[in-house]
Coordinates of C-alpha atoms and ligand atoms in Angstrom, one line a residue:
M1 CA 0.0 0.0 0.0
S2 CA 1.1 3.5 -0.7
S3 CA 3.1 6.0 1.2
Q4 CA 1.2 7.8 3.9
N5 CA -0.6 4.8 5.4
Q6 CA 2.6 2.8 5.3
S7 CA 4.7 5.5 7.0
L8 CA 2.1 6.2 9.7
F9 CA 1.9 2.5 10.4
E10 CA 5.6 2.3 10.8
R11 CA 5.6 5.3 13.1
A12 CA 2.7 3.9 15.2
Q13 CA 4.5 0.5 15.6
R14 CA 7.4 2.2 17.3
L15 CA 5.4 3.2 20.3
I16 CA 2.0 1.5 20.2
P17 CA 2.1 -2.4 20.4
G18 CA 1.3 -3.6 16.9
G19 CA 0.7 0.0 15.9
V20 CA -2.9 -0.2 17.0
N21 CA -5.0 0.4 20.2
S22 CA -7.2 -2.6 19.6
P23 CA -5.8 -5.8 18.0
V24 CA -8.2 -6.5 15.0
R25 CA -7.3 -3.1 13.5
A26 CA -3.8 -4.4 12.8
F27 CA -4.8 -6.5 9.7
C28 CA -2.8 -9.5 11.2
S29 CA -5.0 -12.2 9.7
V30 CA -5.5 -10.6 6.3
G31 CA -2.0 -9.2 6.0
G32 CA -1.0 -5.8 4.6
T33 CA -1.1 -2.3 6.0
P34 CA -4.2 -0.9 7.6
P35 CA -5.3 2.4 6.1
F36 CA -5.2 5.3 8.6
I37 CA -8.5 7.1 8.5
T38 CA -8.6 10.9 8.3
K39 CA -12.3 11.5 7.8
G40 CA -15.8 10.0 7.6
K41 CA -19.0 11.3 6.1
G42 CA -22.2 9.3 5.8
A43 CA -21.3 5.8 4.4
R44 CA -17.8 6.8 3.4
I45 CA -14.4 7.1 5.0
W46 CA -11.1 8.5 3.6
D47 CA -7.6 7.4 4.4
A48 CA -4.3 9.2 4.7
D49 CA -3.6 8.8 1.0
G50 CA -6.9 10.4 0.1
K51 CA -8.5 7.2 -1.0
S52 CA -12.2 6.8 -0.1
Y53 CA -14.1 3.6 0.9
L54 CA -17.7 2.6 1.4
D55 CA -17.5 1.6 5.1
Y56 CA -19.0 -1.7 6.2
V57 CA -17.4 -1.6 9.6
G58 CA -18.9 1.5 11.1
S59 CA -16.4 1.7 13.9
W60 CA -17.4 -2.0 14.6
G61 CA -21.0 -1.2 15.1
P62 CA -21.8 2.1 16.7
L63 CA -22.2 4.2 13.5
I64 CA -25.7 3.0 12.6
L65 CA -26.4 6.6 11.3
G66 CA -23.2 6.7 9.3
H67 CA -20.3 9.0 9.9
A68 CA -20.6 12.6 11.3
R69 CA -24.4 12.7 11.1
P70 CA -25.2 16.4 11.6
E71 CA -27.8 16.0 14.4
V72 CA -25.3 13.9 16.4
V73 CA -22.4 16.2 15.8
A74 CA -24.5 19.3 16.8
A75 CA -25.6 17.6 20.0
V76 CA -22.0 16.8 20.9
Q77 CA -20.9 20.4 20.1
R78 CA -23.7 21.8 22.3
A79 CA -22.8 19.5 25.2
A80 CA -19.1 20.1 24.9
A81 CA -19.5 23.9 25.0
D82 CA -21.1 23.5 28.4
G83 CA -18.2 21.5 29.9
L84 CA -16.8 18.1 29.2
S85 CA -17.3 16.3 32.5
F86 CA -18.5 17.0 36.0
G87 CA -18.4 13.7 37.9
A88 CA -21.8 14.8 39.2
P89 CA -25.2 14.0 38.0
V90 CA -26.7 15.8 34.9
E91 CA -30.2 15.8 33.6
M92 CA -29.3 14.2 30.3
E93 CA -28.4 11.0 32.1
I94 CA -32.0 10.6 33.3
E95 CA -33.2 11.2 29.7
L96 CA -31.0 8.5 28.4
A97 CA -32.1 6.1 31.1
E98 CA -35.7 6.9 30.4
T99 CA -35.2 6.4 26.7
L100 CA -33.5 3.0 27.1
C101 CA -36.2 1.8 29.6
R102 CA -39.0 3.0 27.3
L103 CA -37.5 1.3 24.2
V104 CA -36.6 -2.0 25.9
P105 CA -39.4 -3.4 28.1
S106 CA -37.1 -5.7 30.2
L107 CA -35.2 -2.7 31.6
D108 CA -36.6 -1.4 34.9
M109 CA -33.3 0.4 35.7
V110 CA -30.0 1.0 34.0
R111 CA -26.5 2.1 35.0
L112 CA -24.3 3.9 32.4
V113 CA -20.7 3.0 31.9
S114 CA -18.0 3.8 29.3
S115 CA -17.4 0.6 27.4
G116 CA -19.1 -2.7 26.6
T117 CA -16.4 -4.5 28.5
E118 CA -17.4 -2.6 31.7
A119 CA -21.0 -3.3 31.1
T120 CA -20.6 -7.1 30.8
M121 CA -18.0 -7.3 33.6
S122 CA -20.4 -5.3 35.9
A123 CA -23.4 -7.3 35.0
I124 CA -21.6 -10.5 35.8
R125 CA -20.4 -9.2 39.2
L126 CA -24.0 -8.1 39.9
A127 CA -25.4 -11.5 39.0
R128 CA -22.8 -13.2 41.2
G129 CA -23.6 -10.8 44.1
F130 CA -27.3 -11.2 43.6
T131 CA -27.3 -15.0 43.6
G132 CA -24.3 -15.6 45.9
R133 CA -23.0 -18.1 43.3
D134 CA -19.7 -18.2 41.3
L135 CA -20.2 -20.2 38.2
L136 CA -20.7 -18.5 34.8
V137 CA -21.9 -20.1 31.6
K138 CA -20.8 -18.6 28.3
F139 CA -20.7 -19.8 24.7
E140 CA -17.8 -20.7 22.5
G141 CA -17.0 -17.9 20.0
C142 CA -19.0 -15.3 21.8
Y143 CA -17.1 -12.2 22.9
H144 CA -18.2 -10.1 25.8
G145 CA -15.3 -7.7 26.2
H146 CA -11.9 -8.3 27.7
S147 CA -12.5 -8.8 31.4
D148 CA -10.8 -11.8 32.9
S149 CA -13.7 -14.2 33.4
L150 CA -14.8 -13.7 29.9
L151 CA -11.6 -14.2 27.9
V152 CA -12.1 -18.0 27.9
K153 CA -12.8 -19.4 24.4
A154 CA -13.9 -16.0 23.2
G155 CA -14.5 -14.6 19.7
S156 CA -13.5 -11.4 17.9
G157 CA -9.8 -10.5 18.0
L158 CA -8.8 -13.5 20.1
L159 CA -10.3 -15.8 17.5
T160 CA -8.7 -13.8 14.7
L161 CA -5.3 -14.1 16.3
G162 CA -5.8 -17.9 16.8
N163 CA -5.8 -18.0 20.6
P164 CA -9.3 -17.8 21.9
S165 CA -8.3 -17.9 25.5
S166 CA -6.1 -15.0 26.7
A167 CA -2.8 -15.4 28.6
G168 CA -2.8 -13.7 32.0
V169 CA -6.1 -15.0 33.2
P170 CA -5.6 -17.0 36.5
A171 CA -6.6 -20.6 36.1
D172 CA -8.6 -20.1 39.4
L173 CA -10.8 -17.6 37.6
A174 CA -11.2 -19.5 34.4
R175 CA -12.3 -22.5 36.5
H176 CA -15.5 -20.6 37.2
T177 CA -16.4 -20.2 33.6
L178 CA -18.2 -23.1 31.8
V179 CA -18.0 -22.8 28.0
L180 CA -20.8 -24.5 25.9
P181 CA -21.3 -24.7 22.1
Y182 CA -23.5 -21.9 20.7
N183 CA -26.9 -23.0 19.5
D184 CA -26.7 -26.3 21.5
A185 CA -29.8 -26.4 23.7
N186 CA -29.0 -30.0 24.8
A187 CA -25.7 -28.9 26.2
V188 CA -27.5 -26.1 28.1
A189 CA -30.0 -28.5 29.6
D190 CA -27.3 -31.0 30.5
T191 CA -25.1 -28.4 32.1
F192 CA -27.9 -26.9 34.1
R193 CA -29.0 -30.4 35.2
R194 CA -25.5 -31.0 36.7
H195 CA -24.5 -27.5 37.9
G196 CA -27.7 -25.5 38.0
E197 CA -27.7 -24.8 41.7
T198 CA -24.2 -23.2 41.5
I199 CA -24.6 -21.2 38.3
A200 CA -24.8 -17.5 38.9
A201 CA -25.5 -16.5 35.3
A202 CA -25.5 -17.4 31.7
I203 CA -24.3 -14.7 29.3
V204 CA -24.9 -14.9 25.6
E205 CA -24.8 -12.8 22.4
P206 CA -28.5 -13.3 21.3
V207 CA -27.1 -13.0 17.7
A208 CA -23.4 -14.0 17.8
G209 CA -21.5 -11.3 16.0
N210 CA -17.9 -12.0 17.1
M211 CA -17.4 -15.2 15.2
N212 CA -18.6 -13.8 11.9
L213 CA -22.4 -13.9 12.3
V214 CA -24.2 -16.8 13.8
A215 CA -28.0 -16.4 14.3
P216 CA -29.7 -18.2 17.1
K217 CA -31.5 -21.4 16.1
P218 CA -35.2 -21.4 16.8
G219 CA -35.7 -22.4 20.5
F220 CA -32.1 -21.9 21.6
L221 CA -32.6 -18.6 23.4
A222 CA -35.9 -19.9 24.8
A223 CA -34.2 -23.0 26.2
L224 CA -31.6 -20.8 27.9
R225 CA -34.4 -18.7 29.4
E226 CA -36.2 -21.8 30.7
E227 CA -33.1 -23.4 32.2
T228 CA -31.8 -20.2 33.9
E229 CA -35.3 -19.5 35.3
R230 CA -35.8 -23.0 36.6
H231 CA -32.4 -22.9 38.5
G232 CA -32.6 -19.3 39.8
S233 CA -29.7 -18.2 37.6
V234 CA -29.5 -14.8 36.0
L235 CA -29.9 -14.7 32.2
I236 CA -27.7 -11.9 30.7
F237 CA -28.2 -10.9 27.0
D238 CA -25.1 -9.2 25.8
E239 CA -26.7 -6.7 23.4
V240 CA -23.6 -4.5 23.1
M241 CA -23.6 -5.3 19.4
T242 CA -27.2 -6.3 18.7
G243 CA -28.7 -3.5 20.8
F244 CA -30.8 -1.2 18.5
R245 CA -28.9 -2.8 15.6
V246 CA -31.2 -5.7 14.9
G247 CA -34.5 -4.1 15.8
P248 CA -36.2 -1.3 17.8
Q249 CA -36.3 -3.5 21.0
S250 CA -33.0 -5.1 20.2
A251 CA -32.5 -8.9 19.8
Q252 CA -34.8 -9.6 22.8
G253 CA -37.7 -8.0 21.0
L254 CA -36.9 -9.6 17.7
F255 CA -36.8 -13.1 19.2
G256 CA -39.4 -12.6 22.0
V257 CA -37.2 -13.8 24.8
T258 CA -36.8 -11.7 28.0
P259 CA -33.5 -11.7 29.8
D260 CA -33.0 -10.6 33.5
L261 CA -30.1 -8.3 32.7
S262 CA -28.9 -6.8 29.4
T263 CA -25.8 -5.0 28.4
F264 CA -25.6 -2.3 25.7
G265 CA -22.8 -0.3 24.1
K266 CA -21.8 0.6 20.5
V267 CA -25.1 2.1 19.0
I268 CA -26.2 3.7 22.3
G269 CA -23.1 5.9 22.3
G270 CA -23.4 6.9 18.7
G271 CA -19.6 6.7 18.3
M272 CA -18.7 8.1 21.8
P273 CA -17.5 5.9 24.7
L274 CA -20.8 5.0 26.3
A275 CA -22.4 1.7 27.4
A276 CA -25.0 0.5 29.9
F277 CA -26.2 -2.5 31.8
G278 CA -29.7 -2.9 33.2
G279 CA -32.7 -5.1 33.8
R280 CA -34.9 -6.3 36.7
R281 CA -35.3 -3.8 39.5
D282 CA -34.8 -6.4 42.3
I283 CA -31.4 -7.3 40.8
M284 CA -30.3 -3.7 40.0
A285 CA -31.1 -2.8 43.6
H286 CA -28.0 -4.8 44.6
I287 CA -25.7 -2.2 42.9
A288 CA -23.9 0.4 45.0
P289 CA -25.0 2.8 46.5
L290 CA -28.3 0.9 46.9
G291 CA -26.7 -2.5 47.5
P292 CA -23.4 -4.3 48.3
V293 CA -22.2 -4.9 44.7
Y294 CA -19.6 -2.2 43.9
Q295 CA -19.4 -0.5 40.5
A296 CA -18.2 3.0 39.7
G297 CA -16.6 5.2 37.0
T298 CA -15.1 8.7 36.8
L299 CA -16.4 9.3 33.4
S300 CA -19.6 7.2 33.6
G301 CA -22.6 9.1 32.1
N302 CA -20.2 11.6 30.6
P303 CA -22.4 14.5 29.3
V304 CA -20.8 14.6 25.8
A305 CA -21.2 10.9 25.3
V306 CA -24.7 10.9 26.6
A307 CA -25.6 13.8 24.2
A308 CA -24.3 11.7 21.3
G309 CA -26.3 8.6 22.5
L310 CA -29.5 10.5 23.0
A311 CA -29.3 12.2 19.5
T312 CA -28.6 8.8 18.0
L313 CA -31.4 6.9 19.7
R314 CA -33.8 9.6 18.8
L315 CA -33.2 9.0 15.1
V316 CA -33.0 5.2 15.5
A317 CA -36.3 5.0 17.3
A318 CA -38.1 6.7 14.4
P319 CA -40.9 4.6 12.8
G320 CA -39.6 2.5 9.9
F321 CA -35.9 3.0 10.7
H322 CA -35.1 -0.7 11.2
E323 CA -37.2 -1.8 8.2
T324 CA -35.1 0.4 5.9
L325 CA -31.8 -0.6 7.6
S326 CA -32.7 -4.3 7.4
A327 CA -33.8 -4.0 3.7
R328 CA -30.4 -2.5 2.9
A329 CA -28.4 -5.2 4.6
A330 CA -30.6 -7.9 3.0
R331 CA -30.1 -6.3 -0.4
L332 CA -26.3 -6.5 0.1
C333 CA -26.4 -10.2 1.3
E334 CA -28.8 -11.3 -1.4
G335 CA -26.9 -9.5 -4.1
L336 CA -23.5 -10.9 -3.0
T337 CA -24.9 -14.4 -2.7
R338 CA -26.5 -14.2 -6.2
A339 CA -23.3 -12.9 -7.8
A340 CA -21.2 -15.6 -6.2
R341 CA -23.6 -18.4 -7.2
Q342 CA -23.7 -17.1 -10.8
H343 CA -19.9 -17.6 -10.9
G344 CA -19.8 -20.9 -9.1
V345 CA -18.1 -19.5 -6.0
S346 CA -18.8 -21.3 -2.7
F347 CA -20.2 -18.3 -0.7
C348 CA -23.1 -17.4 1.5
A349 CA -24.2 -14.2 3.2
R350 CA -27.0 -13.4 5.7
N351 CA -28.2 -10.5 7.7
V352 CA -30.1 -10.0 10.9
G353 CA -31.4 -6.4 10.9
G354 CA -28.5 -4.1 10.2
M355 CA -25.7 -6.6 10.8
F356 CA -24.5 -9.2 8.4
G357 CA -22.1 -12.1 7.9
L358 CA -20.1 -13.2 4.8
Y359 CA -18.9 -16.8 4.6
F360 CA -16.8 -18.6 2.0
A361 CA -18.8 -21.7 2.7
P362 CA -21.6 -23.5 0.8
E363 CA -24.1 -22.7 3.6
C364 CA -24.5 -20.1 6.3
P365 CA -23.0 -21.6 9.5
D366 CA -25.0 -22.0 12.6
D367 CA -22.3 -23.1 14.9
F368 CA -18.8 -22.2 15.8
A369 CA -17.3 -25.3 14.2
S370 CA -18.8 -24.5 10.8
V371 CA -17.5 -21.0 11.0
L372 CA -14.0 -22.4 11.5
A373 CA -14.4 -24.6 8.5
S374 CA -15.1 -21.7 6.1
D375 CA -12.4 -20.8 3.5
R376 CA -10.3 -18.1 5.2
E377 CA -7.8 -17.8 2.4
A378 CA -10.6 -17.0 0.0
F379 CA -12.0 -14.4 2.5
N380 CA -8.5 -12.8 2.7
R381 CA -8.3 -12.4 -1.1
F382 CA -11.8 -11.1 -1.3
F383 CA -11.1 -8.6 1.5
H384 CA -8.1 -7.2 -0.3
A385 CA -9.8 -7.0 -3.7
M386 CA -12.7 -5.2 -2.1
L387 CA -10.4 -2.8 -0.2
S388 CA -8.6 -1.9 -3.3
S389 CA -11.8 -1.2 -5.1
G390 CA -12.9 1.1 -2.3
H391 CA -15.0 -1.2 0.0
Y392 CA -13.9 -1.4 3.6
F393 CA -15.0 -4.7 5.2
A394 CA -13.9 -6.0 8.6
P395 CA -10.3 -7.3 8.2
S396 CA -11.2 -10.8 9.6
A397 CA -13.4 -13.7 8.7
F398 CA -14.6 -13.8 12.3
E399 CA -16.3 -10.4 12.5
A400 CA -19.8 -9.3 11.6
G401 CA -20.3 -6.5 9.1
F402 CA -22.6 -3.4 9.5
V403 CA -24.7 -1.4 7.2
S404 CA -25.7 2.2 8.2
I405 CA -28.8 4.1 7.3
A406 CA -26.5 6.3 5.2
H407 CA -25.8 3.5 2.8
T408 CA -27.9 4.1 -0.2
E409 CA -29.2 1.3 -2.5
G410 CA -26.8 2.7 -5.1
D411 CA -23.9 2.2 -2.6
I412 CA -25.0 -1.4 -2.0
D413 CA -25.3 -2.1 -5.7
A414 CA -21.9 -0.7 -6.4
T415 CA -20.5 -3.0 -3.7
I416 CA -22.3 -6.0 -5.3
A417 CA -20.9 -5.0 -8.7
A418 CA -17.4 -4.9 -7.4
A419 CA -17.7 -8.2 -5.7
S420 CA -19.3 -9.7 -8.8
A421 CA -16.3 -8.6 -10.9
W422 CA -14.0 -10.3 -8.4
F423 CA -16.1 -13.5 -8.3
A424 CA -16.0 -13.6 -12.1
A425 CA -12.3 -13.0 -12.4
R426 CA -11.7 -15.8 -9.9
T427 CA -13.5 -18.4 -11.9
A428 CA -12.3 -17.2 -15.3
Ligands
PLP1 C1 -17.9 -5.0 21.3 C2 -18.5 -6.0 22.2 C3 -18.2 -5.9 23.6 C4 -17.1 -5.1 24.1 O1 -17.4 -3.7 24.0 P1 -16.2 -2.7 24.2 O2 -16.9 -1.4 24.1 O3 -15.3 -3.0 23.0 O4 -15.5 -2.9 25.5 C5 -18.9 -6.8 24.4 N1 -19.8 -7.6 23.9 C6 -20.2 -7.7 22.6 C7 -21.2 -8.6 22.2 C8 -19.5 -6.9 21.7 O5 -19.8 -7.0 20.4

């Protein structure tokens, strides 16, 4: 890749491990130099060499309205002019809590934090404090942020780098995490039969988006609901990615399964560092200062971040928003699949609301093992071909993609045409 990106990457690597502040950005699995981004507007981003791309990463999920949406930027500017942080309550925090609780019926109360990692880590501590139990059930290939208990057989960057369990997690801690195969209701029933009385919580991505995209099989989430309820364990839906991304009430509304606690991030901050956890009032009442489970944050509920979140949710909650977003993502997936089939390429794509998965496999996978079996070499070649034709997809076969409301049908069709040309050349 050309000069500016290359020289910035070399400069970054001298002082920042791998040249990046989050591992998947480094292009380790696809190879090559990551473009350094200078600007974003709508569905497009520009790099340091002035090249522009249609962006299907959207900052890994938050940018459901596209880049630099004027209403969001204005809200941030207004808030910033009145001061960046107070470490004291502000009225906008109540408005955001009211908005979240109104949009998602399972939320009686919420606490705002600054990252998805904090939200899931805190929800798990809360579930353990509430039940007085230690064991945690999670699913293989699901990623819930980088706190210790959750870095066991996780997805996202860990999976991309080929080591799904992190070094540096004490064996004593990992011992409290039981890892089950995603979409396996029998494994859930079996585990709860044996350990149910000691399981504090089960945490799941209701649509798995950190091992590419794996949708829940019919009945899987309901089985998890039934087993946790029967054994007095807390069911946590990690909706950091799916929250307001797959539907107006998030994945829990789409699939009609009600968790005890939920975590949100990404979309609810509109591109600023903001996340939340919330749920049943009797459980949330165990959080300090009401209860004995400690949780805090200097910048929690930061007014600038809250302003961005409120402005974003206001637009996302508009009637018809998710229908349009979903239709765009479906158009992309159907178009890509049709083009690949036409040229005899083993490929499949699927969307759930505004998130999608691309697989170099004959069928869309519904478990972790099938995701692993997809052709990663083909993905890497596709990725680079698309990047050079100005289409920025996630640099890993283990990440979901995102469409924003700023992507026009014309943008999507241009992307399909570019992919189609590559599929054709490949089989020529
Ligand atoms: C992104 C993500 C997280 C972590 O959020 P951060 O803000 O990166 O800490 C947790 N859970 C899921 C499902 C995610 O997609």
